[in-house]
Amino acid sequence: MTPTSLIGASGVPYATANRRLNEMVELGLVDQRPRTPSGKTFSMHPSEKLIKSWMQFSERAKRLAGQSFVPAEQARENDEYYFGGSYMAAKSIPPIKILPEPLKLNGGVRVLVHGDPTFMVMESLKRQFEQVIGTPIQQRAFSIDRLREEILRNAERKNSMYDIVAIDLPWVGELVSKNVLLPLDSVMDLPRLDPADFHTAGWSATHWDGRAYGVPAQTTPELLFYRKDMFAQAGIEPPETTDEVLRAAKYFHDPAHGKYGIAWNAAKGTALGHTFLMTLADFGQPILDLPQIAGGFDATHLAKGDHKICIDTDLGRYAAEYLLQLLQYSPPNILSMSWFERVRPYAAGDIPMAYGYTLLAPYFEQDPTSPASGKTGYLPHPSGRGARHVAPVGGYALAIPTNIAPERLHAAAEALMVFTSPEAQKLYVQNGSLTNPRYSVAADPEVRRSSTVFEAVDGMSWRDELQFWPRPPIPQISEIIRACGEELHDMLRGVQTVKSALQRAQERAEKIMQT
């Protein structure tokens, strides 16, 4: 902030505050950064020394509180225990620090993102991040299909319009095969990112042929949201299998009173195609003939190719029939419901269950008027026919276009590391995001208190339920998803049978693979 604002916020006489501020600058507690090329005015930033001192003070205050509140006998049993200790078991992530040197980018950092709640939080924090990196930020946001089109269109330009682009994880294979993205190990020191801190499935999904092409900006698995209060009142256990989902949906389905059993992605094309691939995984089958390994299927060698499509199978039939059964207990407009529409009736209290990405949770978690606020449980996809539980990983990674101007490359890589750092991720959460790709952020006490979704997703990752093989990022996956969504939509409308829909989807997917 500016010196004037800082002095005003102190609440003491101007001369006193100004003298103290100058002392803090001399002691190295406050950093100054020129606000203009002339260097006549400065912005004030807490120095690393000040932040460290504040953290030490906080730790001492915490220990003193423990000594005051904990009975002596409990203290003897466990020296580490203190009042409120369960909330402070993990180390808190400190505030984000400004870069020692401002990034030098003509026109500032240009970023292309998806128009979802997490990236909108980044937009709202733009001024703060501009202070951190020392240069303006220009951000453009598109819907998912338009985002992919813009990334491909941008790749045809001589010089990229963007320094950083957000990519949906299933696009990695396509964009790498079309030479759209730079391998990160060619532009930065990957250990600086601390790869082990990312959820395993999210980090693995950014790789192609053994190289990383993006940094996870949000790991957002698709889960089953359910109303804990309604299930408890009805005496129904949270569903663990697809059969239990259907029984619960039937119990709550009451269309005469505007109440329905469940909502999900059933709109024609991309939306329903995603649903089918994930439902196929619920029954223990990927859409490709991937080799089976402990915990699921191996999707780390997709660049070698020669994979066969697996749609028209017995498990494919079970998955399609399950969707037909869900249709009976869904809202009347289910066949036009997609990403955001499926969460709206859940947030309004009209349905007790919804399949949805965690990035959509703010629509009810942070709306105190929503009946689902604070009353939502989060489950991996209930499984069918004895398969393992899977939480299909979605979300976006930040990447650098291949055709970026060489003089912008270094600064773009530095900005990328800032935007995906633990400190930045915590800041997103503090300002409304409910997605997170890092273990360290999920373990932060303040983050865990903000929503139960972080603890739930973290547990799924540790149990190896977070998986990216349900939507293998091969170059043809977007077209295959769209084809499945179109054929299955005709099945749900009663235009064709389950058998016909699977056969046609199989044939179309095989042709796509050949081209």
Coordinates of C-alpha atoms in Angstrom, one line a residue:
M1 CA 0.0 0.0 0.0
T2 CA 1.0 3.6 -0.1
P3 CA 2.7 5.4 2.9
T4 CA -0.3 7.7 3.2
S5 CA -2.8 4.8 3.3
L6 CA -0.6 2.9 5.8
I7 CA -0.3 6.0 8.1
G8 CA -4.1 6.5 7.8
A9 CA -4.8 2.9 8.8
S10 CA -2.6 3.2 11.9
G11 CA -5.0 5.5 13.7
V12 CA -2.3 7.6 15.3
P13 CA -1.2 11.2 14.6
Y14 CA 0.5 11.7 11.2
A15 CA 3.9 12.9 12.5
T16 CA 4.1 9.9 14.9
A17 CA 3.1 7.4 12.3
N18 CA 5.4 8.9 9.7
R19 CA 8.4 8.8 12.1
R20 CA 7.6 5.2 13.0
L21 CA 7.3 4.2 9.4
N22 CA 10.7 5.6 8.6
E23 CA 12.2 3.7 11.5
M24 CA 10.6 0.5 10.2
V25 CA 12.1 1.1 6.7
E26 CA 15.6 1.7 8.3
L27 CA 15.2 -1.5 10.4
G28 CA 14.4 -3.5 7.2
L29 CA 10.8 -4.3 8.4
V30 CA 9.2 -2.5 5.4
D31 CA 10.3 -2.7 1.8
Q32 CA 9.8 0.2 -0.6
R33 CA 9.2 -0.2 -4.3
P34 CA 9.1 2.7 -6.8
R35 CA 5.6 3.2 -8.1
T36 CA 6.7 5.3 -11.2
P37 CA 9.7 5.2 -13.5
S38 CA 10.9 8.5 -11.9
G39 CA 11.2 6.7 -8.5
K40 CA 9.7 9.7 -6.7
T41 CA 6.9 7.8 -5.1
F42 CA 6.9 4.4 -3.4
S43 CA 4.6 1.6 -2.4
M44 CA 5.2 -0.1 1.0
H45 CA 5.4 -3.9 1.4
P46 CA 6.1 -6.1 4.5
S47 CA 9.6 -7.4 4.3
E48 CA 10.5 -11.0 4.8
K49 CA 12.0 -10.0 8.2
L50 CA 8.7 -8.5 9.3
I51 CA 6.6 -11.5 8.2
K52 CA 9.0 -13.8 10.0
S53 CA 8.9 -11.8 13.2
W54 CA 5.1 -11.8 13.0
M55 CA 5.0 -15.6 12.6
Q56 CA 7.3 -16.0 15.6
F57 CA 5.1 -13.7 17.7
S58 CA 2.1 -15.8 16.6
E59 CA 3.7 -19.0 17.7
R60 CA 4.6 -17.6 21.1
A61 CA 1.1 -16.3 21.6
K62 CA -0.2 -19.8 20.7
R63 CA 2.1 -21.4 23.3
L64 CA 1.1 -19.0 26.0
A65 CA -2.6 -19.6 25.2
G66 CA -2.0 -23.3 25.6
Q67 CA -0.3 -22.9 29.0
S68 CA -3.3 -20.8 30.2
F69 CA -6.1 -23.0 28.9
V70 CA -4.9 -26.6 29.3
P71 CA -5.2 -28.3 32.7
A72 CA -1.8 -29.4 34.1
E73 CA -2.6 -33.1 34.0
Q74 CA -3.4 -32.9 30.2
A75 CA -0.3 -30.9 29.6
R76 CA 1.8 -33.6 31.3
E77 CA 0.2 -36.3 29.1
N78 CA 0.9 -34.5 25.9
D79 CA 3.3 -31.5 25.9
E80 CA 2.1 -30.6 22.4
Y81 CA -1.6 -30.3 23.3
Y82 CA -3.2 -26.9 23.9
F83 CA -6.6 -25.4 23.6
G84 CA -7.6 -25.3 19.9
G85 CA -4.6 -27.5 19.0
S86 CA -6.5 -29.7 16.5
Y87 CA -7.0 -26.6 14.3
M88 CA -3.3 -25.7 14.3
A89 CA -1.7 -29.1 13.7
A90 CA -0.2 -28.0 10.4
K91 CA 2.1 -25.1 9.7
S92 CA 0.4 -22.0 8.4
I93 CA 1.4 -20.8 4.9
P94 CA 2.7 -17.2 5.2
P95 CA 1.4 -14.3 3.1
I96 CA 2.6 -14.0 -0.5
K97 CA 5.8 -12.0 -0.9
I98 CA 6.7 -9.5 -3.6
L99 CA 9.4 -10.4 -6.0
P100 CA 12.8 -8.9 -5.3
E101 CA 12.9 -7.4 -8.8
P102 CA 9.8 -6.4 -10.8
L103 CA 9.1 -8.5 -13.9
K104 CA 9.9 -6.6 -17.1
L105 CA 7.2 -7.3 -19.7
N106 CA 6.1 -4.8 -22.2
G107 CA 2.3 -4.3 -21.6
G108 CA 2.3 -6.5 -18.6
V109 CA 1.6 -10.3 -18.2
R110 CA -1.1 -11.4 -20.6
V111 CA -3.2 -14.4 -19.4
L112 CA -5.9 -16.5 -21.0
V113 CA -8.2 -18.4 -18.6
H114 CA -11.5 -20.2 -18.2
G115 CA -14.4 -18.2 -16.9
D116 CA -14.9 -20.3 -13.7
P117 CA -15.0 -19.1 -10.0
T118 CA -11.3 -19.8 -9.3
F119 CA -10.0 -17.7 -12.2
M120 CA -12.6 -15.0 -11.4
V121 CA -11.0 -14.9 -7.9
M122 CA -7.7 -14.4 -9.6
E123 CA -9.2 -11.5 -11.6
S124 CA -10.5 -9.9 -8.3
L125 CA -7.0 -10.1 -6.8
K126 CA -5.3 -8.6 -9.9
R127 CA -4.2 -5.5 -8.2
Q128 CA -2.6 -7.4 -5.4
F129 CA -0.7 -9.7 -7.8
E130 CA 0.4 -6.7 -9.8
Q131 CA 2.1 -5.4 -6.7
V132 CA 3.7 -8.9 -6.2
I133 CA 5.2 -9.2 -9.7
G134 CA 5.6 -5.5 -10.3
T135 CA 3.9 -5.3 -13.7
P136 CA 0.2 -5.0 -14.9
I137 CA -1.9 -8.2 -15.5
Q138 CA -4.2 -8.5 -18.5
Q139 CA -6.6 -11.4 -18.2
R140 CA -9.2 -12.7 -20.7
A141 CA -11.7 -15.4 -19.8
F142 CA -13.8 -17.7 -22.1
S143 CA -16.2 -20.6 -21.7
I144 CA -14.6 -24.1 -22.0
D145 CA -15.2 -24.7 -25.7
R146 CA -14.3 -21.1 -26.7
L147 CA -11.1 -21.3 -24.6
R148 CA -9.9 -24.3 -26.5
E149 CA -10.7 -22.6 -29.8
E150 CA -8.8 -19.5 -28.8
I151 CA -5.8 -21.4 -27.7
L152 CA -5.6 -23.2 -31.1
R153 CA -6.2 -20.0 -32.9
N154 CA -3.5 -18.3 -31.0
A155 CA -1.1 -21.1 -31.9
E156 CA -1.4 -20.0 -35.5
R157 CA -0.1 -16.5 -34.9
K158 CA 3.6 -15.7 -35.4
N159 CA 3.8 -14.4 -31.8
S160 CA 1.5 -15.4 -29.1
M161 CA -1.0 -12.9 -27.8
Y162 CA -0.7 -14.5 -24.3
D163 CA 2.2 -15.2 -22.0
I164 CA 0.3 -17.8 -20.0
V165 CA -2.8 -19.9 -21.0
A166 CA -5.1 -22.1 -18.9
I167 CA -5.6 -25.6 -20.3
D168 CA -8.2 -28.2 -19.4
L169 CA -6.3 -31.3 -18.3
P170 CA -7.7 -33.6 -21.0
W171 CA -6.4 -31.2 -23.7
V172 CA -2.7 -31.9 -22.9
G173 CA -2.1 -34.6 -25.5
E174 CA -3.8 -32.7 -28.3
L175 CA -2.0 -29.4 -27.5
V176 CA 1.4 -31.0 -27.2
S177 CA 0.9 -33.0 -30.4
K178 CA 0.1 -29.8 -32.2
N179 CA 3.2 -28.0 -30.8
V180 CA 1.0 -25.5 -28.9
L181 CA 2.8 -25.8 -25.5
L182 CA 6.4 -25.5 -24.3
P183 CA 7.8 -28.2 -22.1
L184 CA 8.3 -26.6 -18.7
D185 CA 11.7 -28.2 -18.1
S186 CA 13.0 -26.1 -21.1
V187 CA 12.1 -22.8 -19.5
M188 CA 12.4 -23.3 -15.7
D189 CA 13.9 -25.4 -12.9
L190 CA 11.1 -27.8 -12.1
P191 CA 12.2 -28.5 -8.5
R192 CA 11.4 -24.9 -7.7
L193 CA 7.7 -25.8 -8.2
D194 CA 8.0 -28.5 -5.5
P195 CA 6.2 -31.2 -7.7
A196 CA 5.8 -33.5 -4.7
D197 CA 3.5 -30.9 -3.1
F198 CA 0.9 -31.3 -5.9
H199 CA -1.9 -33.9 -5.7
T200 CA -0.4 -36.8 -7.6
A201 CA -3.2 -37.2 -10.2
G202 CA -3.2 -33.5 -10.9
W203 CA 0.5 -33.3 -11.5
S204 CA 0.6 -36.5 -13.6
A205 CA -2.2 -35.2 -15.8
T206 CA 0.0 -32.2 -16.9
H207 CA 2.5 -34.6 -18.4
W208 CA 2.9 -36.0 -21.9
D209 CA 5.5 -38.5 -22.9
G210 CA 7.3 -38.0 -19.5
R211 CA 7.5 -34.2 -19.7
A212 CA 5.5 -31.6 -17.8
Y213 CA 3.7 -29.0 -20.0
G214 CA 1.7 -27.2 -17.3
V215 CA 1.4 -26.5 -13.6
P216 CA -1.8 -27.3 -11.9
A217 CA -3.7 -24.2 -11.0
Q218 CA -6.7 -26.0 -9.7
T219 CA -7.3 -29.7 -9.0
T220 CA -11.1 -30.0 -9.1
P221 CA -12.4 -33.6 -9.0
E222 CA -16.0 -34.4 -9.9
L223 CA -17.6 -35.7 -6.7
L224 CA -21.1 -36.5 -5.5
F225 CA -22.5 -33.6 -3.4
Y226 CA -25.2 -34.7 -0.9
R227 CA -27.2 -33.0 1.8
K228 CA -26.0 -34.4 5.1
D229 CA -29.0 -33.0 7.0
M230 CA -31.6 -34.5 4.6
F231 CA -29.9 -37.9 4.6
A232 CA -29.6 -37.9 8.4
Q233 CA -33.3 -36.9 8.8
A234 CA -34.3 -39.7 6.5
G235 CA -32.1 -42.2 8.2
I236 CA -30.2 -43.0 4.9
E237 CA -26.5 -43.6 4.8
P238 CA -24.4 -41.7 2.3
P239 CA -24.4 -43.7 -1.0
E240 CA -21.3 -45.8 -1.7
T241 CA -22.6 -47.7 -4.8
T242 CA -24.6 -46.7 -7.9
D243 CA -27.5 -48.8 -6.6
E244 CA -27.6 -46.8 -3.4
V245 CA -27.6 -43.6 -5.4
L246 CA -30.6 -44.8 -7.3
R247 CA -32.5 -45.8 -4.1
A248 CA -31.7 -42.5 -2.4
A249 CA -32.8 -40.5 -5.5
K250 CA -36.0 -42.5 -5.6
Y251 CA -36.8 -41.8 -2.0
F252 CA -36.3 -38.0 -2.3
H253 CA -37.9 -37.7 -5.7
D254 CA -41.2 -35.7 -5.3
P255 CA -41.9 -33.9 -8.6
A256 CA -45.4 -32.9 -7.5
H257 CA -43.8 -30.6 -4.9
G258 CA -41.0 -29.4 -7.1
K259 CA -38.4 -31.8 -5.5
Y260 CA -36.2 -34.1 -7.5
G261 CA -33.7 -36.9 -6.7
I262 CA -30.5 -35.9 -8.4
A263 CA -28.9 -33.5 -10.9
W264 CA -26.0 -34.2 -13.3
N265 CA -24.4 -33.2 -16.6
A266 CA -26.9 -34.4 -19.3
A267 CA -26.8 -31.7 -22.0
K268 CA -26.0 -32.9 -25.5
G269 CA -22.4 -33.1 -26.6
T270 CA -19.4 -32.2 -24.4
A271 CA -21.3 -32.1 -21.1
L272 CA -22.9 -35.6 -21.4
G273 CA -19.8 -37.0 -23.0
H274 CA -17.8 -36.2 -19.8
T275 CA -20.6 -37.8 -17.7
F276 CA -20.4 -41.0 -19.7
L277 CA -16.7 -41.3 -19.5
M278 CA -16.8 -40.8 -15.7
T279 CA -19.7 -43.2 -15.3
L280 CA -17.8 -45.8 -17.3
A281 CA -15.0 -45.3 -14.8
D282 CA -17.5 -45.9 -11.9
F283 CA -18.0 -49.3 -13.3
G284 CA -14.3 -50.0 -13.5
Q285 CA -13.5 -49.4 -17.2
P286 CA -11.5 -46.6 -19.0
I287 CA -12.6 -45.6 -22.5
L288 CA -9.2 -47.0 -23.8
D289 CA -7.7 -50.4 -23.3
L290 CA -5.2 -49.1 -20.7
P291 CA -3.1 -51.6 -18.7
Q292 CA -4.4 -52.2 -15.2
I293 CA -2.1 -51.2 -12.3
A294 CA -2.5 -50.9 -8.6
G295 CA -5.1 -48.3 -7.9
G296 CA -6.6 -48.2 -11.4
F297 CA -5.2 -48.0 -14.9
D298 CA -1.9 -46.7 -16.3
A299 CA -2.4 -43.5 -18.3
T300 CA 1.2 -42.3 -18.2
H301 CA 2.3 -43.8 -21.6
L302 CA -0.4 -42.5 -23.8
A303 CA 2.0 -40.9 -26.2
K304 CA 3.0 -44.3 -27.6
G305 CA -0.5 -44.6 -29.1
D306 CA -2.0 -47.9 -30.4
H307 CA -4.9 -47.8 -28.0
K308 CA -8.3 -49.4 -28.7
I309 CA -11.6 -47.8 -27.9
C310 CA -13.7 -49.5 -25.3
I311 CA -17.3 -48.2 -25.4
D312 CA -19.5 -51.0 -26.7
T313 CA -18.8 -53.4 -23.9
D314 CA -20.7 -55.0 -21.1
L315 CA -19.5 -52.4 -18.6
G316 CA -20.4 -49.7 -21.2
R317 CA -23.9 -51.1 -21.2
Y318 CA -24.1 -51.0 -17.4
A319 CA -22.9 -47.4 -17.4
A320 CA -25.5 -46.3 -20.1
E321 CA -28.3 -48.1 -18.3
Y322 CA -27.4 -46.4 -15.0
L323 CA -27.7 -43.0 -16.8
L324 CA -31.2 -44.1 -18.1
Q325 CA -32.2 -45.0 -14.5
L326 CA -30.9 -41.6 -13.2
L327 CA -33.1 -39.9 -15.7
Q328 CA -36.2 -41.1 -13.9
Y329 CA -35.3 -39.2 -10.7
S330 CA -33.9 -36.0 -12.4
P331 CA -35.4 -32.5 -12.9
P332 CA -37.5 -32.1 -16.1
N333 CA -34.9 -30.0 -17.8
I334 CA -32.1 -32.5 -17.1
L335 CA -31.3 -33.0 -20.8
S336 CA -30.2 -29.4 -21.1
M337 CA -28.3 -29.3 -17.8
S338 CA -24.6 -28.8 -18.0
W339 CA -21.8 -27.5 -15.8
F340 CA -23.3 -24.7 -13.8
E341 CA -27.0 -25.6 -14.3
R342 CA -26.8 -28.8 -12.4
V343 CA -25.6 -27.1 -9.2
R344 CA -28.3 -24.4 -9.2
P345 CA -31.2 -26.6 -8.0
Y346 CA -28.9 -28.2 -5.5
A347 CA -28.0 -24.8 -4.1
A348 CA -31.7 -23.8 -4.1
G349 CA -32.5 -26.9 -2.0
D350 CA -34.7 -28.6 -4.7
I351 CA -32.5 -31.7 -4.8
P352 CA -30.4 -33.6 -2.2
M353 CA -27.7 -34.9 -4.6
A354 CA -25.7 -33.6 -7.5
Y355 CA -22.6 -34.8 -9.4
G356 CA -20.4 -31.7 -9.6
Y357 CA -16.9 -30.4 -9.7
T358 CA -15.5 -28.9 -6.5
L359 CA -14.9 -25.6 -8.3
L360 CA -18.8 -25.2 -8.3
A361 CA -19.0 -25.5 -4.5
P362 CA -18.8 -21.8 -3.9
Y363 CA -22.3 -21.4 -5.4
F364 CA -23.8 -22.9 -2.2
E365 CA -21.0 -23.1 0.3
Q366 CA -20.5 -19.3 0.3
D367 CA -24.1 -18.4 0.0
P368 CA -25.6 -18.2 3.5
T369 CA -29.1 -18.2 2.0
S370 CA -28.5 -21.6 0.4
P371 CA -30.1 -24.5 2.3
A372 CA -27.0 -26.5 1.3
S373 CA -24.5 -24.1 2.9
G374 CA -22.5 -25.9 5.6
K375 CA -24.7 -29.0 5.2
T376 CA -23.0 -30.6 2.2
G377 CA -21.0 -33.9 2.2
Y378 CA -18.5 -34.8 -0.5
L379 CA -18.0 -38.3 -1.8
P380 CA -16.0 -39.9 -4.6
H381 CA -18.2 -41.3 -7.3
P382 CA -20.2 -44.2 -5.9
S383 CA -19.0 -47.3 -7.7
G384 CA -20.9 -49.9 -9.7
R385 CA -20.6 -53.7 -9.7
G386 CA -17.8 -53.9 -7.1
A387 CA -15.5 -51.4 -8.8
R388 CA -13.2 -49.2 -6.8
H389 CA -14.3 -45.7 -5.9
V390 CA -12.9 -43.0 -8.3
A391 CA -12.9 -39.2 -8.0
P392 CA -12.2 -38.2 -11.7
V393 CA -9.8 -35.3 -11.7
G394 CA -10.6 -32.2 -13.6
G395 CA -9.4 -28.7 -13.5
Y396 CA -6.9 -26.5 -15.2
A397 CA -3.2 -26.1 -15.5
L398 CA -1.3 -22.9 -16.5
A399 CA 1.1 -23.3 -19.4
I400 CA 3.3 -21.3 -21.7
P401 CA 2.6 -21.1 -25.5
T402 CA 5.3 -22.3 -27.8
N403 CA 5.1 -19.2 -29.9
I404 CA 5.7 -16.7 -27.1
A405 CA 8.2 -14.0 -27.9
P406 CA 11.6 -15.1 -26.7
E407 CA 12.2 -11.8 -24.7
R408 CA 9.0 -12.5 -22.7
L409 CA 9.8 -16.1 -21.8
H410 CA 11.7 -15.7 -18.6
A411 CA 9.3 -13.2 -17.0
A412 CA 6.3 -15.5 -18.1
A413 CA 7.9 -18.4 -16.3
E414 CA 8.4 -16.4 -13.1
A415 CA 4.8 -15.2 -13.2
L416 CA 3.7 -18.8 -13.7
M417 CA 5.5 -19.8 -10.5
V418 CA 4.0 -16.9 -8.6
F419 CA 0.4 -17.7 -9.7
T420 CA 0.7 -21.4 -8.7
S421 CA 2.7 -21.0 -5.5
P422 CA 1.3 -22.3 -2.2
E423 CA 1.0 -18.6 -1.0
A424 CA -1.1 -17.7 -4.1
Q425 CA -3.3 -20.8 -3.8
K426 CA -4.0 -20.0 -0.2
L427 CA -4.9 -16.4 -1.2
Y428 CA -7.4 -17.8 -3.8
V429 CA -9.1 -19.8 -1.1
Q430 CA -9.2 -16.9 1.3
N431 CA -11.1 -14.9 -1.4
G432 CA -13.6 -17.5 -2.4
S433 CA -12.1 -20.4 -4.3
L434 CA -12.8 -23.9 -3.2
T435 CA -10.2 -25.7 -5.4
N436 CA -6.6 -26.4 -4.6
P437 CA -3.9 -28.5 -6.2
R438 CA -1.4 -28.7 -3.3
Y439 CA -1.1 -30.8 -0.2
S440 CA 0.5 -28.0 1.8
V441 CA -2.4 -25.7 1.1
A442 CA -5.0 -28.3 2.1
A443 CA -3.1 -28.8 5.4
D444 CA -3.1 -25.1 6.2
P445 CA -5.4 -24.6 9.3
E446 CA -7.1 -21.6 7.9
V447 CA -7.8 -23.3 4.6
R448 CA -9.2 -26.4 6.4
R449 CA -11.5 -24.3 8.5
S450 CA -13.0 -22.6 5.4
S451 CA -14.7 -25.7 4.0
T452 CA -14.8 -29.4 4.5
V453 CA -14.1 -29.9 0.8
F454 CA -10.4 -29.5 1.2
E455 CA -10.0 -32.2 3.8
A456 CA -12.3 -34.5 1.8
V457 CA -10.3 -34.1 -1.5
D458 CA -7.0 -34.4 0.4
G459 CA -8.2 -37.7 1.8
M460 CA -9.2 -39.0 -1.6
S461 CA -5.8 -38.2 -2.9
W462 CA -4.0 -40.0 -0.1
R463 CA -6.4 -43.0 -0.7
D464 CA -5.5 -43.0 -4.4
E465 CA -9.1 -42.2 -5.4
L466 CA -8.1 -39.1 -7.4
Q467 CA -7.5 -40.4 -10.9
F468 CA -7.1 -38.8 -14.3
W469 CA -7.4 -42.0 -16.4
P470 CA -11.2 -41.7 -16.7
R471 CA -10.6 -38.9 -19.3
P472 CA -7.2 -39.9 -20.8
P473 CA -5.6 -36.8 -22.4
I474 CA -5.0 -38.3 -25.9
P475 CA -5.1 -35.8 -28.8
Q476 CA -8.5 -37.1 -29.9
I477 CA -10.3 -37.0 -26.6
S478 CA -12.3 -33.8 -27.1
E479 CA -13.9 -35.1 -30.3
I480 CA -14.5 -38.5 -28.7
I481 CA -16.2 -36.9 -25.7
R482 CA -18.4 -34.9 -28.0
A483 CA -19.4 -38.0 -30.1
C484 CA -20.3 -40.0 -26.9
G485 CA -22.4 -37.0 -25.6
E486 CA -24.3 -36.8 -28.9
E487 CA -25.1 -40.5 -29.2
L488 CA -25.9 -41.0 -25.5
H489 CA -28.2 -37.9 -25.6
D490 CA -30.2 -39.6 -28.4
M491 CA -30.5 -42.6 -26.1
L492 CA -31.7 -40.6 -23.2
R493 CA -34.3 -38.9 -25.5
G494 CA -35.5 -42.3 -26.5
V495 CA -34.5 -41.8 -30.2
Q496 CA -32.2 -44.9 -30.1
T497 CA -31.6 -47.9 -27.9
V498 CA -28.7 -48.5 -25.5
K499 CA -27.2 -51.0 -27.9
S500 CA -27.5 -48.7 -30.9
A501 CA -26.1 -45.7 -29.0
L502 CA -23.0 -47.7 -27.8
Q503 CA -22.4 -49.1 -31.2
R504 CA -22.6 -45.7 -32.9
A505 CA -20.4 -44.1 -30.3
Q506 CA -17.8 -46.9 -30.7
E507 CA -17.8 -46.6 -34.5
R508 CA -17.5 -42.8 -34.4
A509 CA -14.7 -42.9 -31.8
E510 CA -12.8 -45.5 -33.8
K511 CA -12.9 -43.2 -36.9
I512 CA -11.7 -40.3 -34.8
M513 CA -8.8 -42.4 -33.6
Q514 CA -7.8 -43.3 -37.2
T515 CA -7.7 -39.7 -38.2

